[in-house]
Amino acid sequence: ANHDNMWANYKRVPPNNYRLRFQALDQYGHLIAESQPMIIYISSPFWRQWWFVAMALCISAVVLYFFFKKIQERFADEKMLNNFATALYGKNNIADISWQVAQHCVLYLNFTHCDIYQLSDSKKELVQVATAGFQGEDSFAKILHPLQVSLGEGVVGNAAKCGAPVRENGCLKEELPAE
């Protein structure tokens, strides 16, 4: 042992409580002095602490939850799109397609009501071709008196005129072009 060293270096000491005592020896190896024991506590690294493991598990659980939720939403969206697409199979005219889209908007997109309009031959007004909503058992029946809306009139007419989304009750306001 080198007698000039006044320090000690211990590597890879496992976490625990330890007692450290110093002894002084003379040149012949006889004990001449001994220190009081010093209590030393070596703690685990933070990544082995219970609180860190618990926090890592909680964060992992939250990440997995949102990951799987996103996957479920994506599959639900794909299923809805598939239902839309397969429902249109065999529909050969605008009226049949419009009715199917209106029904699916109410059933799958949770709309309370859906009207579909088509631009008239004169291109000055919109004519209602389909409507759907939860108004009773005949909510998907034929329209007896279709609504006609002039371009620029009301929410529907303004949306058609400017080609931008417009929602009632101020939920989404798009600037309408100045006349």
Coordinates of N, CA and C in Angstrom, one line a residue:
A1 N 0.8 -1.2 0.0 CA 0.0 0.0 0.0 C 0.9 1.2 0.0
N2 N 0.4 2.2 -0.7 CA 1.1 3.5 -0.8 C 0.7 4.3 0.4
H3 N 1.7 4.7 1.3 CA 1.5 5.4 2.5 C 1.2 6.9 2.2
D4 N 1.4 7.4 1.0 CA 1.2 8.8 0.7 C -0.3 9.1 0.3
N5 N -1.0 8.0 0.0 CA -2.4 8.2 -0.4 C -3.3 8.6 0.8
M6 N -4.1 9.6 0.7 CA -5.0 10.1 1.7 C -6.4 9.9 1.3
W7 N -6.6 9.1 0.3 CA -8.0 9.0 -0.2 C -8.2 7.5 -0.6
A8 N -9.5 7.2 -0.8 CA -9.9 5.8 -1.2 C -10.9 5.9 -2.3
N9 N -10.9 5.1 -3.3 CA -11.8 5.1 -4.4 C -12.4 3.7 -4.5
Y10 N -13.8 3.6 -4.3 CA -14.5 2.4 -4.4 C -15.5 2.5 -5.6
K11 N -15.4 1.6 -6.5 CA -16.3 1.6 -7.7 C -17.3 0.5 -7.6
R12 N -18.5 0.7 -8.1 CA -19.5 -0.3 -8.2 C -19.9 -0.8 -6.8
V13 N -20.0 0.0 -5.9 CA -20.5 -0.4 -4.6 C -22.0 -0.4 -4.6
P14 N -22.6 -1.5 -4.3 CA -24.1 -1.6 -4.3 C -24.7 -0.7 -3.3
P15 N -26.0 -0.2 -3.6 CA -26.7 0.6 -2.6 C -26.9 -0.1 -1.3
N16 N -26.6 0.6 -0.2 CA -26.7 0.0 1.1 C -26.2 1.0 2.2
N17 N -26.3 0.6 3.4 CA -25.7 1.4 4.5 C -24.3 0.7 4.8
Y18 N -23.3 1.6 5.0 CA -22.0 1.0 5.2 C -21.3 1.8 6.4
R19 N -20.4 1.1 7.1 CA -19.6 1.7 8.1 C -18.2 1.8 7.6
L20 N -17.6 2.9 7.7 CA -16.2 3.1 7.2 C -15.4 3.5 8.4
R21 N -14.3 2.7 8.6 CA -13.3 3.0 9.7 C -12.0 3.2 9.1
F22 N -11.2 4.1 9.7 CA -9.8 4.3 9.3 C -8.9 3.8 10.4
Q23 N -7.8 3.2 9.9 CA -6.8 2.7 10.9 C -5.5 3.3 10.4
A24 N -4.7 3.6 11.4 CA -3.3 4.1 11.2 C -2.4 3.0 11.7
L25 N -1.5 2.6 10.8 CA -0.5 1.5 11.1 C 0.9 2.2 11.1
D26 N 1.7 1.6 11.9 CA 3.1 2.1 11.9 C 3.9 1.4 10.8
Q27 N 5.1 1.7 10.7 CA 5.9 1.1 9.6 C 6.0 -0.4 9.7
Y28 N 5.7 -1.0 10.8 CA 5.8 -2.4 11.0 C 4.4 -3.1 10.8
G29 N 3.4 -2.3 10.6 CA 2.1 -2.8 10.4 C 1.3 -3.0 11.6
H30 N 1.8 -2.4 12.7 CA 1.0 -2.4 14.0 C 0.0 -1.3 14.1
L31 N -1.2 -1.6 14.6 CA -2.2 -0.6 14.7 C -1.8 0.4 15.8
I32 N -1.9 1.7 15.3 CA -1.5 2.8 16.3 C -2.7 3.7 16.6
A33 N -3.7 3.7 15.6 CA -4.9 4.6 15.9 C -6.0 4.0 15.0
E34 N -7.2 4.3 15.5 CA -8.4 3.8 14.8 C -9.5 4.9 15.0
S35 N -10.2 5.2 13.9 CA -11.2 6.3 13.9 C -12.5 5.7 14.4
Q36 N -13.5 6.5 14.7 CA -14.8 6.1 15.0 C -15.5 5.7 13.7
P37 N -16.4 4.7 13.7 CA -17.0 4.3 12.4 C -17.8 5.5 11.8
M38 N -17.7 5.7 10.5 CA -18.5 6.7 9.8 C -19.6 5.9 9.0
I39 N -20.8 6.3 9.2 CA -21.9 5.7 8.5 C -22.1 6.4 7.2
I40 N -22.1 5.6 6.1 CA -22.2 6.1 4.8 C -23.4 5.3 4.1
Y41 N -24.3 6.1 3.5 CA -25.4 5.5 2.8 C -25.2 5.8 1.3
I42 N -25.2 4.7 0.6 CA -25.2 4.8 -0.9 C -26.5 4.5 -1.4
S43 N -27.2 5.5 -2.1 CA -28.5 5.3 -2.6 C -28.5 4.7 -4.0
S44 N -29.6 4.2 -4.4 CA -29.8 3.6 -5.8 C -29.8 4.8 -6.7
P45 N -29.4 4.6 -8.0 CA -29.5 5.7 -9.0 C -31.0 6.0 -9.1
F46 N -31.3 7.2 -9.6 CA -32.7 7.7 -9.6 C -33.6 6.8 -10.5
W47 N -33.1 6.2 -11.5 CA -33.9 5.3 -12.4 C -34.3 4.0 -11.7
R48 N -33.7 3.7 -10.5 CA -34.0 2.5 -9.8 C -34.9 2.8 -8.6
Q49 N -35.2 4.1 -8.4 CA -36.0 4.5 -7.3 C -37.5 4.2 -7.6
W50 N -38.3 3.8 -6.6 CA -39.7 3.4 -6.8 C -40.5 4.5 -7.4
W51 N -40.2 5.7 -7.1 CA -41.0 6.8 -7.6 C -40.8 7.0 -9.1
F52 N -39.5 6.8 -9.5 CA -39.2 7.0 -10.9 C -39.8 5.8 -11.7
V53 N -39.7 4.6 -11.2 CA -40.3 3.5 -11.9 C -41.9 3.7 -12.0
A54 N -42.5 4.1 -10.9 CA -43.9 4.4 -11.0 C -44.3 5.5 -12.0
M55 N -43.5 6.5 -12.0 CA -43.7 7.6 -12.9 C -43.5 7.1 -14.4
A56 N -42.5 6.4 -14.6 CA -42.3 5.8 -16.0 C -43.4 4.9 -16.4
L57 N -43.9 4.1 -15.5 CA -45.1 3.2 -15.8 C -46.3 4.0 -16.1
C58 N -46.6 5.1 -15.3 CA -47.7 5.9 -15.6 C -47.6 6.6 -16.9
I59 N -46.5 7.2 -17.2 CA -46.3 7.9 -18.5 C -46.4 6.9 -19.6
S60 N -45.9 5.7 -19.5 CA -46.0 4.6 -20.5 C -47.5 4.2 -20.7
A61 N -48.2 4.1 -19.6 CA -49.6 3.8 -19.7 C -50.4 4.8 -20.4
V62 N -50.1 6.1 -20.1 CA -50.8 7.2 -20.8 C -50.5 7.2 -22.3
V63 N -49.3 7.1 -22.6 CA -48.9 7.0 -24.0 C -49.5 5.9 -24.8
L64 N -49.5 4.7 -24.2 CA -50.2 3.5 -24.8 C -51.7 3.8 -24.9
Y65 N -52.3 4.4 -23.9 CA -53.7 4.6 -24.0 C -54.1 5.5 -25.2
F66 N -53.3 6.6 -25.3 CA -53.6 7.5 -26.4 C -53.2 6.9 -27.8
F67 N -52.2 6.1 -27.8 CA -51.8 5.4 -29.0 C -52.9 4.5 -29.5
F68 N -53.4 3.6 -28.5 CA -54.5 2.7 -28.9 C -55.8 3.4 -29.2
K69 N -56.1 4.5 -28.5 CA -57.3 5.3 -28.8 C -57.2 5.9 -30.2
K70 N -56.0 6.4 -30.6 CA -55.9 6.9 -31.9 C -56.1 5.8 -33.0
I71 N -55.6 4.6 -32.7 CA -55.8 3.5 -33.6 C -57.3 3.2 -33.7
Q72 N -58.0 3.1 -32.6 CA -59.4 2.9 -32.6 C -60.2 3.9 -33.4
E73 N -59.8 5.2 -33.2 CA -60.5 6.3 -33.9 C -60.2 6.1 -35.4
R74 N -59.0 5.7 -35.8 CA -58.7 5.5 -37.2 C -59.5 4.4 -37.8
F75 N -59.6 3.3 -37.1 CA -60.4 2.2 -37.5 C -61.9 2.6 -37.6
A76 N -62.4 3.3 -36.7 CA -63.8 3.8 -36.7 C -64.0 4.7 -37.9
D77 N -63.0 5.6 -38.2 CA -63.1 6.5 -39.4 C -63.1 5.6 -40.7
E78 N -62.3 4.6 -40.7 CA -62.2 3.8 -41.9 C -63.5 3.0 -42.1
K79 N -64.0 2.5 -41.0 CA -65.3 1.8 -41.0 C -66.4 2.7 -41.5
M80 N -66.5 3.9 -41.0 CA -67.5 4.9 -41.4 C -67.3 5.1 -42.9
L81 N -66.1 5.4 -43.4 CA -65.9 5.7 -44.8 C -66.3 4.5 -45.7
N82 N -66.0 3.3 -45.2 CA -66.4 2.1 -45.9 C -67.9 1.9 -45.9
N83 N -68.6 2.2 -44.8 CA -70.0 2.2 -44.8 C -70.6 3.2 -45.9
F84 N -70.0 4.4 -45.9 CA -70.5 5.4 -46.9 C -70.3 4.9 -48.3
A85 N -69.1 4.3 -48.6 CA -68.8 3.9 -49.9 C -69.6 2.7 -50.3
T86 N -69.8 1.7 -49.4 CA -70.6 0.5 -49.8 C -72.1 0.9 -49.9
A87 N -72.5 1.8 -49.2 CA -73.9 2.2 -49.3 C -74.2 2.9 -50.6
L88 N -73.2 3.5 -51.2 CA -73.4 4.1 -52.5 C -73.3 3.1 -53.7
Y89 N -72.9 1.9 -53.4 CA -72.8 0.9 -54.5 C -74.2 0.6 -55.1
G90 N -74.3 0.7 -56.3 CA -75.5 0.4 -57.0 C -76.4 1.6 -57.2
K91 N -76.1 2.8 -56.6 CA -76.9 4.0 -56.7 C -76.5 4.6 -58.1
N92 N -77.5 4.9 -58.9 CA -77.2 5.3 -60.2 C -77.6 6.7 -60.6
N93 N -78.2 7.4 -59.6 CA -78.6 8.8 -60.0 C -78.3 9.7 -58.8
I94 N -78.3 11.0 -59.1 CA -78.0 12.0 -58.0 C -79.0 11.9 -56.8
A95 N -80.2 11.7 -57.1 CA -81.2 11.6 -56.0 C -80.9 10.5 -55.0
D96 N -80.7 9.3 -55.6 CA -80.4 8.2 -54.7 C -79.1 8.4 -53.9
I97 N -78.1 8.9 -54.6 CA -76.8 9.2 -53.9 C -77.0 10.2 -52.8
S98 N -77.7 11.3 -53.1 CA -78.0 12.4 -52.2 C -78.7 11.9 -50.9
W99 N -79.7 11.0 -51.2 CA -80.5 10.5 -50.0 C -79.5 9.6 -49.1
Q100 N -78.7 8.8 -49.8 CA -77.8 7.9 -49.0 C -76.8 8.8 -48.2
V101 N -76.2 9.8 -48.8 CA -75.3 10.7 -48.1 C -75.9 11.4 -46.9
A102 N -77.1 11.9 -47.2 CA -77.9 12.6 -46.1 C -78.1 11.7 -44.9
Q103 N -78.6 10.5 -45.2 CA -78.9 9.5 -44.2 C -77.6 9.1 -43.4
H104 N -76.5 8.9 -44.1 CA -75.3 8.5 -43.4 C -74.7 9.7 -42.6
C105 N -74.9 10.9 -43.1 CA -74.4 12.1 -42.3 C -75.1 12.1 -40.9
V106 N -76.4 11.8 -40.9 CA -77.2 11.8 -39.7 C -76.8 10.6 -38.8
L107 N -76.7 9.4 -39.4 CA -76.5 8.2 -38.7 C -75.0 8.0 -38.2
Y108 N -74.0 8.4 -39.0 CA -72.7 8.1 -38.7 C -71.9 9.3 -38.2
L109 N -72.3 10.5 -38.6 CA -71.6 11.7 -38.2 C -72.3 12.5 -37.1
N110 N -73.4 11.9 -36.6 CA -74.1 12.5 -35.5 C -74.7 13.9 -35.8
F111 N -75.0 14.1 -37.1 CA -75.7 15.3 -37.4 C -77.2 15.2 -36.9
T112 N -77.8 16.3 -36.5 CA -79.2 16.2 -36.1 C -80.0 16.3 -37.4
H113 N -79.5 16.9 -38.4 CA -80.3 17.1 -39.6 C -79.3 17.3 -40.8
C114 N -79.6 16.9 -42.0 CA -78.8 17.1 -43.1 C -79.7 17.3 -44.3
D115 N -79.5 18.4 -45.0 CA -80.2 18.7 -46.3 C -79.1 18.8 -47.4
I116 N -79.5 18.2 -48.5 CA -78.6 18.3 -49.7 C -79.3 19.0 -50.8
Y117 N -78.6 20.0 -51.4 CA -79.2 20.8 -52.4 C -78.4 20.6 -53.7
Q118 N -79.1 20.9 -54.8 CA -78.4 20.8 -56.1 C -78.7 22.1 -56.8
L119 N -77.7 22.6 -57.5 CA -77.8 23.9 -58.3 C -78.8 23.6 -59.4
S120 N -79.8 24.5 -59.5 CA -80.8 24.4 -60.6 C -80.1 24.6 -62.0
D121 N -80.9 24.3 -63.0 CA -80.4 24.4 -64.4 C -80.1 25.9 -64.7
S122 N -80.9 26.8 -64.1 CA -80.7 28.2 -64.3 C -79.5 28.8 -63.6
K123 N -78.9 28.0 -62.6 CA -77.8 28.3 -61.8 C -78.0 29.6 -61.0
K124 N -79.3 29.8 -60.6 CA -79.6 31.0 -59.8 C -80.1 30.6 -58.4
E125 N -80.5 29.3 -58.3 CA -81.0 28.8 -57.0 C -80.6 27.4 -56.8
L126 N -80.8 27.0 -55.5 CA -80.5 25.7 -55.1 C -81.8 25.0 -54.8
V127 N -81.9 23.7 -55.2 CA -83.1 22.9 -55.0 C -82.8 21.8 -54.1
Q128 N -83.6 21.6 -53.1 CA -83.4 20.5 -52.1 C -83.7 19.2 -52.8
V129 N -82.7 18.2 -52.7 CA -82.9 16.9 -53.3 C -82.9 15.8 -52.3
A130 N -82.5 16.1 -51.1 CA -82.5 15.1 -50.0 C -82.5 15.7 -48.7
T131 N -83.1 15.1 -47.7 CA -83.1 15.6 -46.3 C -83.1 14.4 -45.4
A132 N -82.5 14.5 -44.3 CA -82.5 13.4 -43.3 C -82.4 14.1 -41.9
G133 N -83.0 13.4 -40.9 CA -82.9 13.9 -39.5 C -83.8 13.0 -38.7
F134 N -83.6 13.2 -37.4 CA -84.4 12.3 -36.5 C -85.7 13.0 -36.2
Q135 N -86.7 12.9 -37.1 CA -88.0 13.5 -36.9 C -89.1 12.5 -36.9
G136 N -88.8 11.3 -36.7 CA -89.8 10.2 -36.7 C -89.4 9.1 -37.7
E137 N -90.3 8.1 -37.8 CA -89.9 7.0 -38.6 C -89.8 7.3 -40.1
D138 N -90.6 8.3 -40.6 CA -90.5 8.7 -42.0 C -89.5 9.7 -42.3
S139 N -88.5 9.8 -41.5 CA -87.5 10.9 -41.7 C -86.7 10.7 -43.0
F140 N -86.7 9.6 -43.6 CA -85.9 9.3 -44.8 C -86.9 9.2 -46.0
A141 N -88.0 9.8 -45.9 CA -89.0 9.6 -47.0 C -88.8 10.6 -48.1
K142 N -89.6 10.5 -49.1 CA -89.5 11.4 -50.2 C -89.9 12.9 -49.8
I143 N -89.3 13.9 -50.5 CA -89.6 15.3 -50.2 C -90.8 15.6 -51.1
L144 N -91.9 16.1 -50.5 CA -93.1 16.4 -51.2 C -93.0 17.8 -51.8
H145 N -92.4 18.8 -51.0 CA -92.3 20.1 -51.5 C -90.8 20.6 -51.2
P146 N -90.0 20.3 -52.2 CA -88.5 20.7 -52.0 C -88.3 22.2 -51.8
L147 N -87.4 22.5 -50.9 CA -87.1 23.9 -50.7 C -86.3 24.4 -51.8
Q148 N -86.5 25.7 -52.1 CA -85.7 26.3 -53.1 C -85.0 27.6 -52.5
V149 N -83.7 27.7 -52.6 CA -83.0 28.8 -52.0 C -82.2 29.5 -53.1
S150 N -82.4 30.9 -53.1 CA -81.6 31.7 -54.1 C -80.2 31.8 -53.6
L151 N -79.2 31.8 -54.5 CA -77.8 32.0 -54.2 C -77.7 33.3 -53.4
G152 N -77.0 33.3 -52.3 CA -76.8 34.4 -51.4 C -77.8 34.6 -50.4
E153 N -78.9 33.8 -50.4 CA -80.0 33.9 -49.4 C -79.8 32.9 -48.3
G154 N -79.7 33.4 -47.1 CA -79.6 32.5 -45.9 C -78.3 31.9 -45.8
V155 N -78.2 31.0 -44.9 CA -76.9 30.2 -44.6 C -76.5 29.4 -45.8
V156 N -77.5 28.6 -46.3 CA -77.2 27.7 -47.4 C -76.9 28.5 -48.7
G157 N -77.7 29.5 -49.0 CA -77.4 30.3 -50.2 C -76.1 31.0 -50.1
N158 N -75.7 31.6 -49.0 CA -74.4 32.2 -48.8 C -73.3 31.3 -48.9
A159 N -73.4 30.1 -48.4 CA -72.4 29.1 -48.5 C -72.2 28.7 -49.9
A160 N -73.3 28.5 -50.7 CA -73.2 28.1 -52.1 C -72.6 29.3 -52.9
K161 N -73.0 30.5 -52.6 CA -72.5 31.6 -53.4 C -71.0 31.9 -53.2
C162 N -70.5 31.8 -51.9 CA -69.1 32.1 -51.7 C -68.2 30.8 -51.8
G163 N -68.8 29.6 -51.7 CA -68.0 28.4 -51.8 C -67.2 28.2 -50.6
A164 N -67.7 28.7 -49.4 CA -66.9 28.5 -48.2 C -67.9 27.9 -47.1
P165 N -67.4 27.3 -46.1 CA -68.2 26.7 -45.0 C -68.9 27.9 -44.2
V166 N -70.1 27.7 -43.9 CA -70.8 28.6 -43.1 C -71.7 27.8 -42.1
R167 N -71.6 28.0 -40.8 CA -72.5 27.4 -39.9 C -73.4 28.3 -39.2
E168 N -74.5 27.9 -38.8 CA -75.5 28.7 -38.1 C -75.0 29.0 -36.7
N169 N -75.6 30.0 -36.0 CA -75.3 30.3 -34.6 C -73.9 30.8 -34.4
G170 N -73.2 31.2 -35.4 CA -71.9 31.8 -35.3 C -70.8 30.8 -34.9
C171 N -71.1 29.5 -35.1 CA -70.0 28.5 -34.7 C -68.8 28.6 -35.6
L172 N -69.1 28.9 -36.9 CA -68.0 29.1 -37.8 C -68.4 30.2 -38.8
K173 N -67.7 31.3 -38.7 CA -68.1 32.4 -39.6 C -67.0 32.6 -40.6
E174 N -67.3 32.5 -41.8 CA -66.4 32.8 -42.9 C -66.8 34.1 -43.5
E175 N -65.8 34.9 -43.8 CA -66.2 36.2 -44.4 C -66.8 36.0 -45.8
L176 N -68.0 36.6 -45.9 CA -68.7 36.5 -47.2 C -68.1 37.6 -48.1
P177 N -68.1 37.3 -49.4 CA -67.6 38.4 -50.3 C -68.5 39.6 -50.4
A178 N -67.9 40.8 -50.5 CA -68.7 42.0 -50.5 C -69.4 42.0 -51.8
E179 N -70.7 42.5 -51.8 CA -71.5 42.6 -53.0 C -71.4 43.9 -53.6

